[in-house]
Amino acid sequence: MTRTRLLWPALALVALLLLNLIVEPSFFELRLQDGHLFGSLVDILRNGAPTLLIALGMTLVIATRGIDLSVGAVAAIAGAVTCTYIASTGDALTAMALALGVCVVLGLWNGFLVAVLGIQPIIATLVLMTAGRGIAMLLTEGQIVTVDNPLFRQVGAGFLFLPIAILISLAALVAVALVTRRTALGMLIESVGVNPEASRLAGVRSRTIIWTVYVFAALCSGVAGLMISSNVSAADANSAGLWIEMDAILAVVIGGTLLTGGRYSLTGTLLGALTIQTLTTTVYTIGVPPEVTLVFKAGVVIIVCLLQAPRVAPALTRAPQPRQVEEAMAR
Amino acid sequence: MTALTQPRFLSRVQSRVPSRFLPVIATFVVFVLTFGAGAVRYEGFASGQVIANLFIDNAFLIVLAVGMTFVILTGGIDLSVGAVVALSTMIAAATLEAGWPAWLAVLAVLASGSTLGLGMGLMIHKLRVQPFIATLAGMFLARGLCFVISIDSISIKDPAFRTIATETVMLPGKVAITYSVLIALAVVAVAAYVLHLTRFGRTVYAVGGSESSARLMGLATGRVTVGVYVISGFCSALAGLLFSFYMLSGYGLHAVGMELDAIAAVVVGGTLLAGGMGYVGGSVVGVLVLGTVQTIISFEGTLSSWWTRIVIGVLLLAFIALQRLILYRQRDL
């Protein structure tokens, strides 16, 4: 099953890249300049870094059968905190640490609503999604705060042979893969996703695990928010990270992680995030107005969902699905 | 047992009204309190026209919240409504610009909204795609289609649209309302009738309570699951028309984030997000609460608009907490 799940997003990615190659033969060209790698592929990686990082946190949240809608708002808050602090003191390191600290608190808040009060994740995080941008506006007083700090600029726009942003995202991905797949943590997260109550009775600390994944998701969003605002050297509370929660959820779903929880694929999320970014780039390459990207995104979601849909997937893979068994029994 | 563990006033209230009405009553109390606070603080706040303006400025949101109530009652969610509103303004503006008569433009808008809803409903029911993802796809599609029609804003110059938009109806007491308000109230009345006095409406509640039980009882769950998304699509299209009366233009960036306002209004209106419990009347009061908050903030003048979002967030939180309380008590009983 895992292999077929990864097959479709991988095929979609390859198809998109090939389309680009046909339209723009120089698409795969890479050049080295001042020790930095440049080219369309590098651009895809760099622009996709925030989405990938947020999708990474989202994957773990979704694996516990949750969802986090507040990631975009959290990213905006992180940018707002950092930029206002830098604007007043000029200390980038403290500013970023402060922003990430705030994000951890926001993650704790989401986790508290979901794990302790038992509120549906979609609604619990909707609260912060609605209020979060208001808080970010409050911090920046409705202005776009611009900063000029060389250290802060490195996070989103810097190069260390490859763009620093993508290095951060990939490092986080590898770290999560090691921590969850080389230890039992990944399995515990999946078991909470299958049935939190049964997991608790089996001795898994469901509540702590759920709490942890929300904090981790908020932290990822915070770092992504730093990348976004660092890239433009400004905090825009209104539009920083707007709709990025949808892109991140999309990346996770395209990657074959089911929203019903209980199973997740980090490789899938990587493929999903890259597919979405490549799609956006493709639309630019073939000269369609960028706003129309949304139609293509809808097309990709619908196709991938149809391929993975419980009613369609069996016809392609011939594996029995629990839903069908359940329905057969119901009849 | 439960009476002992509850605060006294709750048990006293409970003895008189069924707990399913509690959230709606709470919403109404919040509305009276916020409006009262505004009336005490600002001169001229407690006038008939301010109340009428609440309806005029939020007519589209009322229609949207009614459609969303149907979907949420079945335990689903519709993220596409804001985008469908934008698409509707765009279709209306573009068809009118192309010289279509107003009635044909209206029909085109309503038909395309319903069709989009039908598509999402079928995806959810037939293919078992999760409502969240299916309507997310619908949202992207509708927003994208807006920009396929035109990237720029198109103004509406059609005389029929302009007349409906600007004509007012005088009520006793020199209170003026627009036709949009009448349309919105008619939608609320029809929705309440459908939900409480038809087989379809009862099945909506049954599906929200437990879909498998409803199916085993032989109810037409499939038809209802698809039906609520068609209703929501239709309501979004109608709300889009009301919104185009309000703005007199079509634009792909209209109504960004309006789906969140609609969901917030429904939740604040006391509808349970798990489905099966709630009333359209509650959603209307929910819209009025959000509208009052906005009015107070504009009356205050010094407070900036972002406070609206924070207050809405806090209200959402308060009502979610209230819902948890009611659910816990039901489990106890």
XYZ file of C-alpha atoms in Angstrom:
664
model
C 0.000 0.000 0.000
C 2.714 2.451 0.992
C 4.338 2.129 -2.366
C 1.174 2.859 -4.351
C 0.370 5.755 -2.038
C 3.689 7.371 -2.886
C 3.445 6.443 -6.552
C 0.757 8.987 -7.512
C 2.310 12.089 -5.929
C 5.701 11.074 -7.334
C 4.193 10.654 -10.801
C 2.440 14.021 -10.498
C 5.720 15.694 -9.558
C 7.616 14.068 -12.434
C 4.842 14.949 -14.891
C 4.915 18.588 -13.784
C 8.691 18.768 -14.085
C 8.569 17.234 -17.568
C 5.893 19.731 -18.600
C 8.205 22.517 -17.495
C 11.068 20.996 -19.468
C 8.948 20.916 -22.626
C 7.765 24.518 -22.253
C 11.099 25.873 -21.071
C 14.013 23.679 -22.224
C 16.453 25.432 -19.891
C 14.325 24.571 -16.840
C 16.751 22.048 -15.359
C 19.817 24.235 -15.837
C 21.747 24.979 -12.671
C 24.560 27.465 -12.437
C 27.072 28.209 -9.760
C 27.691 31.838 -8.918
C 29.711 33.115 -5.951
C 29.462 29.642 -4.419
C 25.653 29.732 -4.585
C 23.536 27.425 -6.674
C 20.960 29.141 -8.883
C 18.248 27.841 -11.177
C 14.545 27.117 -11.403
C 14.861 23.914 -9.367
C 16.624 25.781 -6.568
C 13.869 28.381 -6.653
C 11.262 25.676 -6.218
C 13.129 24.390 -3.184
C 13.572 27.845 -1.698
C 9.993 29.009 -2.182
C 8.651 25.669 -1.027
C 10.661 25.651 2.216
C 8.035 27.331 4.478
C 5.227 25.130 3.113
C 7.354 22.025 3.591
C 8.205 22.945 7.170
C 4.588 23.685 8.094
C 3.418 20.545 6.299
C 5.909 18.587 8.377
C 4.305 19.756 11.621
C 0.875 19.279 10.075
C 1.700 15.668 9.158
C 2.219 14.739 12.791
C -0.928 16.612 13.866
C -2.984 14.881 11.177
C -1.473 11.531 12.168
C -3.150 11.953 15.568
C -6.453 12.538 13.715
C -6.187 16.274 14.346
C -5.772 19.293 12.145
C -4.183 22.684 12.776
C -5.804 25.599 10.974
C -3.897 28.224 12.954
C -0.480 27.681 11.352
C -0.756 30.651 8.994
C -1.785 32.969 11.821
C 1.042 31.626 14.008
C 3.510 32.256 11.174
C 2.214 35.835 10.924
C 2.596 36.320 14.681
C 6.173 34.982 14.592
C 7.058 37.432 11.840
C 5.362 40.291 13.670
C 7.128 39.577 16.987
C 10.545 39.296 15.346
C 10.265 42.389 13.198
C 8.834 44.652 15.899
C 11.547 43.510 18.330
C 14.328 44.010 15.799
C 12.889 47.380 14.834
C 13.049 48.546 18.440
C 16.312 46.939 19.674
C 18.181 45.627 16.630
C 18.936 42.296 18.311
C 17.985 39.585 15.806
C 18.902 36.508 17.852
C 16.828 37.488 20.891
C 14.000 38.515 18.567
C 13.878 35.139 16.875
C 14.148 33.277 20.174
C 11.332 35.413 21.556
C 9.162 34.704 18.484
C 9.703 30.964 18.771
C 8.931 31.149 22.480
C 5.622 32.842 21.671
C 4.906 30.105 19.124
C 5.503 27.403 21.721
C 2.993 29.141 23.990
C 0.466 29.274 21.129
C 1.077 25.582 20.466
C 0.527 24.819 24.141
C -2.754 26.736 23.923
C -3.957 24.694 20.900
C -2.825 21.503 22.568
C -4.632 22.455 25.765
C -7.918 22.992 23.896
C -7.609 19.707 22.018
C -5.959 17.371 24.514
C -7.358 18.624 27.818
C -10.714 20.195 26.976
C -11.357 17.645 24.218
C -12.555 20.218 21.658
C -12.612 19.112 18.024
C -9.214 20.093 16.559
C -10.685 21.905 13.553
C -12.658 24.233 15.815
C -10.081 24.533 18.564
C -7.515 25.795 16.074
C -10.110 27.917 14.266
C -10.145 30.139 17.359
C -6.476 30.987 16.939
C -6.820 31.175 13.168
C -9.465 33.885 13.564
C -7.906 35.742 16.479
C -4.256 35.160 15.525
C -4.078 37.598 12.649
C -5.783 40.166 14.845
C -3.053 39.643 17.457
C -0.366 39.983 14.793
C -1.977 43.238 13.619
C -2.045 44.410 17.210
C 1.719 43.810 17.498
C 2.545 45.642 14.299
C -0.190 48.243 14.920
C -1.578 47.541 11.479
C 1.607 48.633 9.761
C 4.017 46.629 7.643
C 7.144 46.657 9.792
C 10.298 46.630 7.703
C 13.674 45.734 9.157
C 17.217 45.749 7.829
C 19.183 43.145 9.697
C 21.824 41.030 7.896
C 21.582 38.117 10.343
C 17.787 37.915 10.158
C 17.928 38.193 6.380
C 19.967 34.959 6.225
C 17.067 32.805 7.475
C 14.881 33.327 4.434
C 17.137 34.695 1.758
C 20.603 33.465 2.730
C 22.689 30.899 0.884
C 24.991 28.210 2.175
C 25.618 26.726 -1.272
C 21.892 25.895 -1.202
C 19.292 28.343 0.177
C 19.427 28.288 3.976
C 15.629 28.082 4.207
C 15.462 24.716 2.457
C 18.404 23.433 4.514
C 16.458 24.253 7.689
C 13.325 22.517 6.374
C 15.209 19.428 5.223
C 17.116 19.236 8.510
C 13.807 19.341 10.363
C 12.413 16.645 8.083
C 15.401 14.360 8.671
C 15.280 15.015 12.412
C 11.582 14.161 12.596
C 12.101 11.070 10.460
C 14.889 9.851 12.754
C 13.062 10.647 15.991
C 9.729 9.158 14.975
C 10.807 6.258 12.777
C 13.907 5.089 14.664
C 12.114 5.125 17.997
C 8.646 3.994 18.972
C 7.380 7.581 18.961
C 6.023 7.363 15.411
C 4.084 4.236 16.240
C 2.721 5.818 19.413
C 1.575 8.868 17.422
C -0.153 6.581 14.946
C -1.797 4.580 17.712
C -3.197 7.782 19.235
C -4.545 8.607 15.779
C -6.279 5.252 15.502
C -7.885 5.421 18.936
C -6.761 7.837 21.651
C -8.788 6.156 24.377
C -7.577 2.643 23.600
C -4.006 3.955 23.397
C -4.386 5.550 26.810
C -5.676 2.302 28.282
C -2.746 0.506 26.700
C -0.394 2.797 28.592
C 0.345 5.393 25.919
C 0.298 8.945 27.186
C -2.193 10.122 24.576
C -2.637 13.551 26.099
C 1.086 14.307 26.214
C 1.562 13.094 22.653
C -1.316 15.196 21.299
C -0.015 18.188 23.207
C 3.497 17.641 21.819
C 2.418 17.470 18.182
C 0.503 20.767 18.432
C 3.485 22.480 20.049
C 5.728 21.048 17.349
C 3.362 22.223 14.604
C 3.308 25.731 16.107
C 7.107 25.736 16.339
C 7.395 24.695 12.682
C 4.961 27.463 11.724
C 7.018 29.915 13.754
C 10.228 29.055 11.901
C 8.318 29.181 8.596
C 6.997 32.595 9.609
C 10.583 33.737 10.220
C 11.532 32.514 6.722
C 8.598 34.312 5.107
C 9.184 37.635 6.830
C 12.974 37.367 6.516
C 12.669 36.779 2.781
C 10.999 40.167 2.329
C 12.640 41.772 5.403
C 9.222 42.815 6.637
C 6.324 41.609 8.750
C 2.982 41.867 6.992
C 0.388 40.727 9.529
C -2.345 40.642 6.916
C -0.849 38.568 4.169
C 2.171 36.716 5.622
C 1.365 33.030 5.499
C -2.135 33.633 4.163
C -3.692 30.314 3.021
C -0.475 28.491 3.885
C -2.500 26.227 6.185
C -4.482 25.088 3.152
C -1.296 24.491 1.140
C 0.225 22.557 4.012
C -2.860 20.390 4.506
C -2.941 19.841 0.761
C 0.716 18.787 0.742
C 0.029 16.284 3.504
C -3.050 14.882 1.772
C -1.366 14.669 -1.639
C 1.432 12.796 0.124
C -1.013 10.049 1.033
C -1.515 10.782 4.734
C -5.183 10.270 5.488
C -7.072 12.978 7.374
C -8.616 10.216 9.463
C -5.258 9.787 11.161
C -3.429 6.698 12.260
C -0.870 6.631 9.480
C 1.504 9.149 8.039
C 4.213 9.386 5.438
C 6.983 11.970 5.745
C 8.312 11.151 2.272
C 4.799 11.695 0.989
C 4.646 15.110 2.638
C 7.972 16.050 1.036
C 6.646 14.980 -2.362
C 3.356 16.773 -1.734
C 5.002 20.064 -0.755
C 7.324 19.912 -3.759
C 4.410 19.077 -6.066
C 2.469 22.131 -4.886
C 5.436 24.452 -5.279
C 6.314 22.994 -8.687
C 2.699 23.493 -9.733
C 2.894 27.174 -8.802
C 6.194 27.548 -10.651
C 4.808 25.687 -13.670
C 1.927 28.122 -13.914
C 4.426 30.981 -13.986
C 6.528 29.206 -16.617
C 3.681 28.520 -19.028
C 2.562 32.123 -18.727
C -0.873 31.765 -17.147
C -1.819 34.580 -14.729
C -0.614 33.477 -11.257
C -4.086 33.876 -9.727
C -5.333 31.057 -11.923
C -2.951 28.679 -10.103
C -5.874 27.947 -7.798
C -7.784 26.191 -10.586
C -4.835 23.892 -11.188
C -4.471 23.284 -7.473
C -8.132 22.306 -7.318
C -7.564 19.966 -10.241
C -4.610 18.292 -8.512
C -6.528 17.907 -5.232
C -9.512 16.393 -6.995
C -7.409 13.961 -9.034
C -5.272 12.867 -6.081
C -8.343 12.515 -3.850
C -10.123 10.458 -6.469
C -7.123 8.166 -6.821
C -6.968 7.711 -3.060
C -10.711 7.595 -2.437
C -11.781 4.449 -0.617
C -14.189 3.626 -3.451
C -11.697 4.105 -6.270
C -8.383 3.021 -4.767
C -9.354 -0.676 -4.413
C -10.100 -0.884 -8.098
C -6.537 0.228 -8.747
C -4.759 -1.700 -6.040
C -7.190 -4.537 -5.304
C -6.624 -4.305 -1.594
C -9.706 -4.773 0.606
C -10.761 -1.605 2.404
C -12.221 -1.612 5.900
C -15.047 0.660 4.795
C -16.281 -1.849 2.245
C -16.255 -4.668 4.736
C -18.207 -2.505 7.141
C -20.736 -1.688 4.452
C -21.080 -5.266 3.391
C -21.884 -6.133 6.982
C -24.366 -3.291 7.212
C -26.284 -4.692 4.300
C -26.553 13.041 41.134
C -26.131 15.520 38.299
C -28.223 18.133 40.046
C -25.753 18.054 42.923
C -22.687 18.516 40.790
C -24.111 21.396 38.775
C -24.202 25.010 39.749
C -27.622 25.733 41.132
C -28.811 28.214 38.525
C -28.054 25.809 35.698
C -30.211 23.093 37.158
C -32.990 25.578 37.756
C -32.805 26.766 34.153
C -32.706 23.201 32.991
C -35.900 22.284 34.750
C -37.742 24.835 32.617
C -36.115 24.612 29.198
C -34.712 21.570 27.410
C -30.926 21.687 27.225
C -31.011 21.719 23.430
C -32.340 25.290 23.554
C -29.643 26.465 25.962
C -27.009 27.439 23.379
C -29.513 29.494 21.357
C -30.726 31.224 24.528
C -27.117 31.893 25.513
C -26.462 33.392 22.072
C -29.497 35.607 22.414
C -28.378 36.741 25.872
C -24.936 37.582 24.465
C -26.593 39.548 21.663
C -28.751 41.510 24.128
C -25.722 42.133 26.355
C -23.430 43.335 23.560
C -26.169 45.467 22.076
C -27.071 46.792 25.526
C -23.426 47.645 26.161
C -23.368 49.582 22.903
C -26.634 51.342 23.778
C -25.333 52.423 27.187
C -22.018 53.625 25.825
C -23.023 55.443 22.671
C -25.777 57.908 22.086
C -28.056 56.924 19.233
C -26.913 53.295 19.245
C -30.214 51.836 20.408
C -32.221 53.043 17.440
C -34.328 51.047 15.040
C -32.114 52.048 12.171
C -28.971 50.634 13.811
C -30.753 47.300 14.192
C -31.965 47.535 10.595
C -28.409 48.314 9.495
C -27.237 45.148 11.253
C -29.499 43.238 8.885
C -28.632 45.364 5.841
C -24.871 45.015 6.297
C -25.064 41.312 7.070
C -27.860 40.070 4.790
C -25.411 38.013 2.733
C -23.820 36.565 5.858
C -27.240 35.488 7.153
C -27.947 33.583 3.937
C -24.468 32.072 4.033
C -24.871 31.016 7.665
C -28.211 29.359 6.879
C -26.604 27.182 4.205
C -23.663 26.429 6.492
C -26.085 25.412 9.267
C -27.498 22.646 7.067
C -24.023 21.304 6.331
C -22.814 21.500 9.925
C -26.021 19.852 11.185
C -25.043 16.741 9.201
C -21.591 16.886 10.781
C -19.881 18.196 7.641
C -18.227 21.501 6.852
C -18.180 23.732 3.778
C -15.029 25.768 3.259
C -15.994 26.851 -0.241
C -18.731 29.371 0.641
C -16.574 32.514 0.607
C -15.050 31.574 -2.727
C -18.488 30.771 -4.184
C -19.686 34.227 -3.068
C -16.774 35.771 -4.966
C -17.449 33.589 -8.007
C -21.126 34.585 -7.937
C -20.327 38.305 -7.919
C -17.940 37.635 -10.788
C -20.437 35.636 -12.869
C -23.145 38.232 -12.258
C -20.866 41.121 -13.201
C -19.429 39.374 -16.264
C -22.756 38.161 -17.665
C -24.374 41.562 -17.119
C -21.448 43.220 -18.835
C -21.935 40.847 -21.756
C -25.466 42.184 -22.044
C -27.468 39.338 -20.477
C -30.815 40.338 -18.968
C -30.741 40.535 -15.170
C -32.999 37.527 -14.596
C -30.819 35.314 -16.773
C -27.690 36.449 -14.924
C -29.373 35.638 -11.603
C -30.354 32.187 -12.893
C -26.822 31.559 -14.153
C -25.372 32.464 -10.765
C -27.786 30.289 -8.806
C -27.337 27.376 -11.191
C -23.547 27.479 -11.089
C -23.486 27.718 -7.280
C -25.842 24.770 -6.919
C -23.888 22.744 -9.467
C -20.652 23.344 -7.598
C -22.396 22.249 -4.394
C -23.723 19.158 -6.147
C -20.234 18.273 -7.335
C -18.796 18.555 -3.839
C -21.708 16.616 -2.357
C -21.244 13.773 -4.824
C -17.497 13.711 -4.140
C -18.211 13.451 -0.424
C -20.989 10.894 -0.648
C -20.068 8.709 -3.601
C -16.297 8.777 -3.277
C -16.120 9.210 0.498
C -13.716 12.130 0.210
C -13.680 14.018 3.493
C -15.879 17.150 3.483
C -12.914 19.268 4.552
C -10.828 18.247 1.532
C -13.658 18.152 -1.003
C -14.836 21.658 -0.113
C -11.229 22.879 0.054
C -10.919 21.755 -3.565
C -14.198 23.548 -4.278
C -12.816 26.678 -2.651
C -9.669 26.635 -4.787
C -11.700 25.909 -7.909
C -14.203 28.727 -7.318
C -11.500 31.283 -6.460
C -9.461 30.227 -9.458
C -12.464 30.437 -11.794
C -13.029 34.042 -10.643
C -9.630 34.930 -12.014
C -10.221 32.914 -15.175
C -13.214 35.196 -15.827
C -11.214 38.320 -15.093
C -8.301 39.345 -12.933
C -9.643 42.840 -12.423
C -12.748 44.015 -10.677
C -15.815 44.459 -12.922
C -18.386 47.034 -11.886
C -22.095 46.329 -12.242
C -24.001 48.978 -14.192
C -27.195 47.055 -14.907
C -30.203 49.255 -13.973
C -32.212 46.360 -12.487
C -29.339 45.405 -10.148
C -28.766 49.036 -9.217
C -32.452 49.507 -8.435
C -32.619 46.466 -6.176
C -29.402 47.534 -4.509
C -30.470 51.083 -3.696
C -34.261 50.895 -3.281
C -35.398 50.765 0.305
C -38.576 49.646 1.976
C -39.870 51.883 4.751
C -41.012 50.129 7.885
C -43.116 51.822 10.569
C -40.978 54.073 12.736
C -39.005 55.484 9.779
C -36.734 52.472 9.567
C -35.495 51.692 6.098
C -34.397 48.267 4.947
C -33.202 46.991 1.585
C -34.688 44.207 -0.520
C -31.649 42.106 0.409
C -32.900 41.965 3.997
C -36.308 40.717 2.846
C -34.640 38.041 0.694
C -32.427 36.967 3.600
C -35.377 36.734 5.989
C -37.347 34.719 3.420
C -34.411 32.301 3.150
C -34.372 31.926 6.933
C -38.117 31.205 6.985
C -37.865 28.599 4.210
C -34.861 26.968 5.882
C -36.663 26.747 9.226
C -39.671 25.196 7.481
C -37.531 22.647 5.635
C -35.559 21.693 8.739
C -38.473 21.237 11.104
C -41.501 20.368 9.021
C -40.239 18.165 6.207
C -38.851 14.662 5.959
C -35.640 16.051 4.476
C -35.100 18.268 7.524
C -35.621 15.477 10.014
C -33.207 13.292 8.070
C -30.618 16.107 8.260
C -30.781 15.936 12.057
C -30.742 12.126 11.991
C -27.639 11.995 9.783
C -25.926 14.459 12.105
C -26.846 12.384 15.143
C -25.460 9.181 13.719
C -25.150 8.478 10.045
C -24.984 4.718 10.361
C -28.066 4.578 12.601
C -29.939 6.792 10.165
C -28.942 4.536 7.293
C -29.951 1.398 9.166
C -33.318 3.029 9.865
C -33.803 3.181 6.126
C -33.509 6.950 5.824
C -32.260 8.398 2.558
C -28.911 9.443 4.016
C -27.177 9.673 0.646
C -29.735 12.080 -0.771
C -29.477 14.257 2.350
C -25.666 14.266 2.420
C -25.544 15.438 -1.187
C -28.572 17.686 -0.642
C -27.065 19.783 2.139
C -24.076 20.671 -0.024
C -26.397 21.636 -2.880
C -28.330 23.829 -0.412
C -25.105 25.357 0.832
C -23.956 25.964 -2.749
C -27.302 27.562 -3.593
C -27.219 29.728 -0.461
C -23.645 30.792 -1.230
C -24.694 31.784 -4.750
C -27.675 33.716 -3.382
C -25.441 35.345 -0.784
C -23.120 36.200 -3.662
C -25.993 37.976 -5.417
C -26.822 39.907 -2.241
C -23.137 40.729 -1.908
C -23.053 42.022 -5.478
C -26.039 44.258 -4.647
C -24.030 45.467 -1.670
C -20.763 46.074 -3.525
C -22.141 46.620 -7.061
C -19.062 44.942 -8.490
C -17.615 41.522 -9.166
C -14.110 40.735 -7.993
C -12.115 37.601 -7.327
C -10.862 38.946 -4.014
C -14.318 39.696 -2.632
C -15.343 37.778 0.478
C -11.879 36.474 1.364
C -12.180 34.559 4.641
C -15.964 34.883 4.703
C -16.264 31.125 5.222
C -14.691 31.668 8.630
C -17.276 34.330 9.499
C -20.054 31.971 8.439
C -18.660 29.076 10.484
C -18.122 31.393 13.447
C -21.711 32.665 13.203
C -23.061 29.118 13.148
C -20.935 28.044 16.118
C -21.750 31.177 18.097
C -25.379 30.493 17.145
C -25.220 27.299 19.167
C -25.044 24.644 16.460
C -23.012 21.658 17.556
C -20.078 21.071 15.230
C -20.366 17.345 15.663
C -23.772 17.677 14.013
C -27.310 16.819 14.980
C -28.112 19.827 17.155
C -28.781 23.448 16.246
C -31.227 25.880 14.685
C -31.106 28.338 11.795
C -32.587 30.928 14.173
C -29.480 30.535 16.330
C -27.247 31.134 13.328
C -29.134 34.343 12.521
C -28.592 35.595 16.079
C -24.966 34.482 15.713
C -24.613 36.730 12.653
C -26.236 39.591 14.575
C -23.752 39.151 17.442
C -20.821 39.365 15.019
C -22.474 42.366 13.347
C -22.991 44.125 16.689
C -19.344 43.628 17.620
C -18.369 45.211 14.318
C -20.813 48.104 14.807
C -19.533 48.793 18.321
C -15.955 48.842 17.076
C -16.864 51.287 14.312
C -18.826 53.451 16.807
C -15.824 53.487 19.131
C -13.711 54.912 16.332
C -10.384 54.670 18.141
C -10.365 50.863 18.195
C -8.877 49.375 15.078
C -10.595 46.824 12.910
C -8.316 43.978 14.018
C -10.028 44.010 17.379
C -13.056 42.556 15.592
C -11.115 39.401 14.816
C -9.833 39.058 18.358
C -13.318 39.525 19.832
C -14.777 37.001 17.382
C -12.060 34.549 18.406
C -12.880 35.036 22.080
C -16.615 34.625 21.411
C -15.936 31.423 19.467
C -13.934 30.099 22.376
C -16.643 30.963 24.890
C -19.317 29.172 22.869
C -17.178 26.113 22.239
C -16.620 25.891 25.988
C -20.382 26.185 26.529
C -20.987 23.377 24.035
C -18.533 21.151 25.878
C -20.383 21.834 29.099
C -23.706 20.836 27.542
C -22.234 17.696 25.992
C -20.758 16.625 29.331
C -24.111 17.080 31.015
C -25.911 15.106 28.347
C -23.453 12.285 28.880
C -24.163 12.422 32.593
C -27.916 12.276 32.209
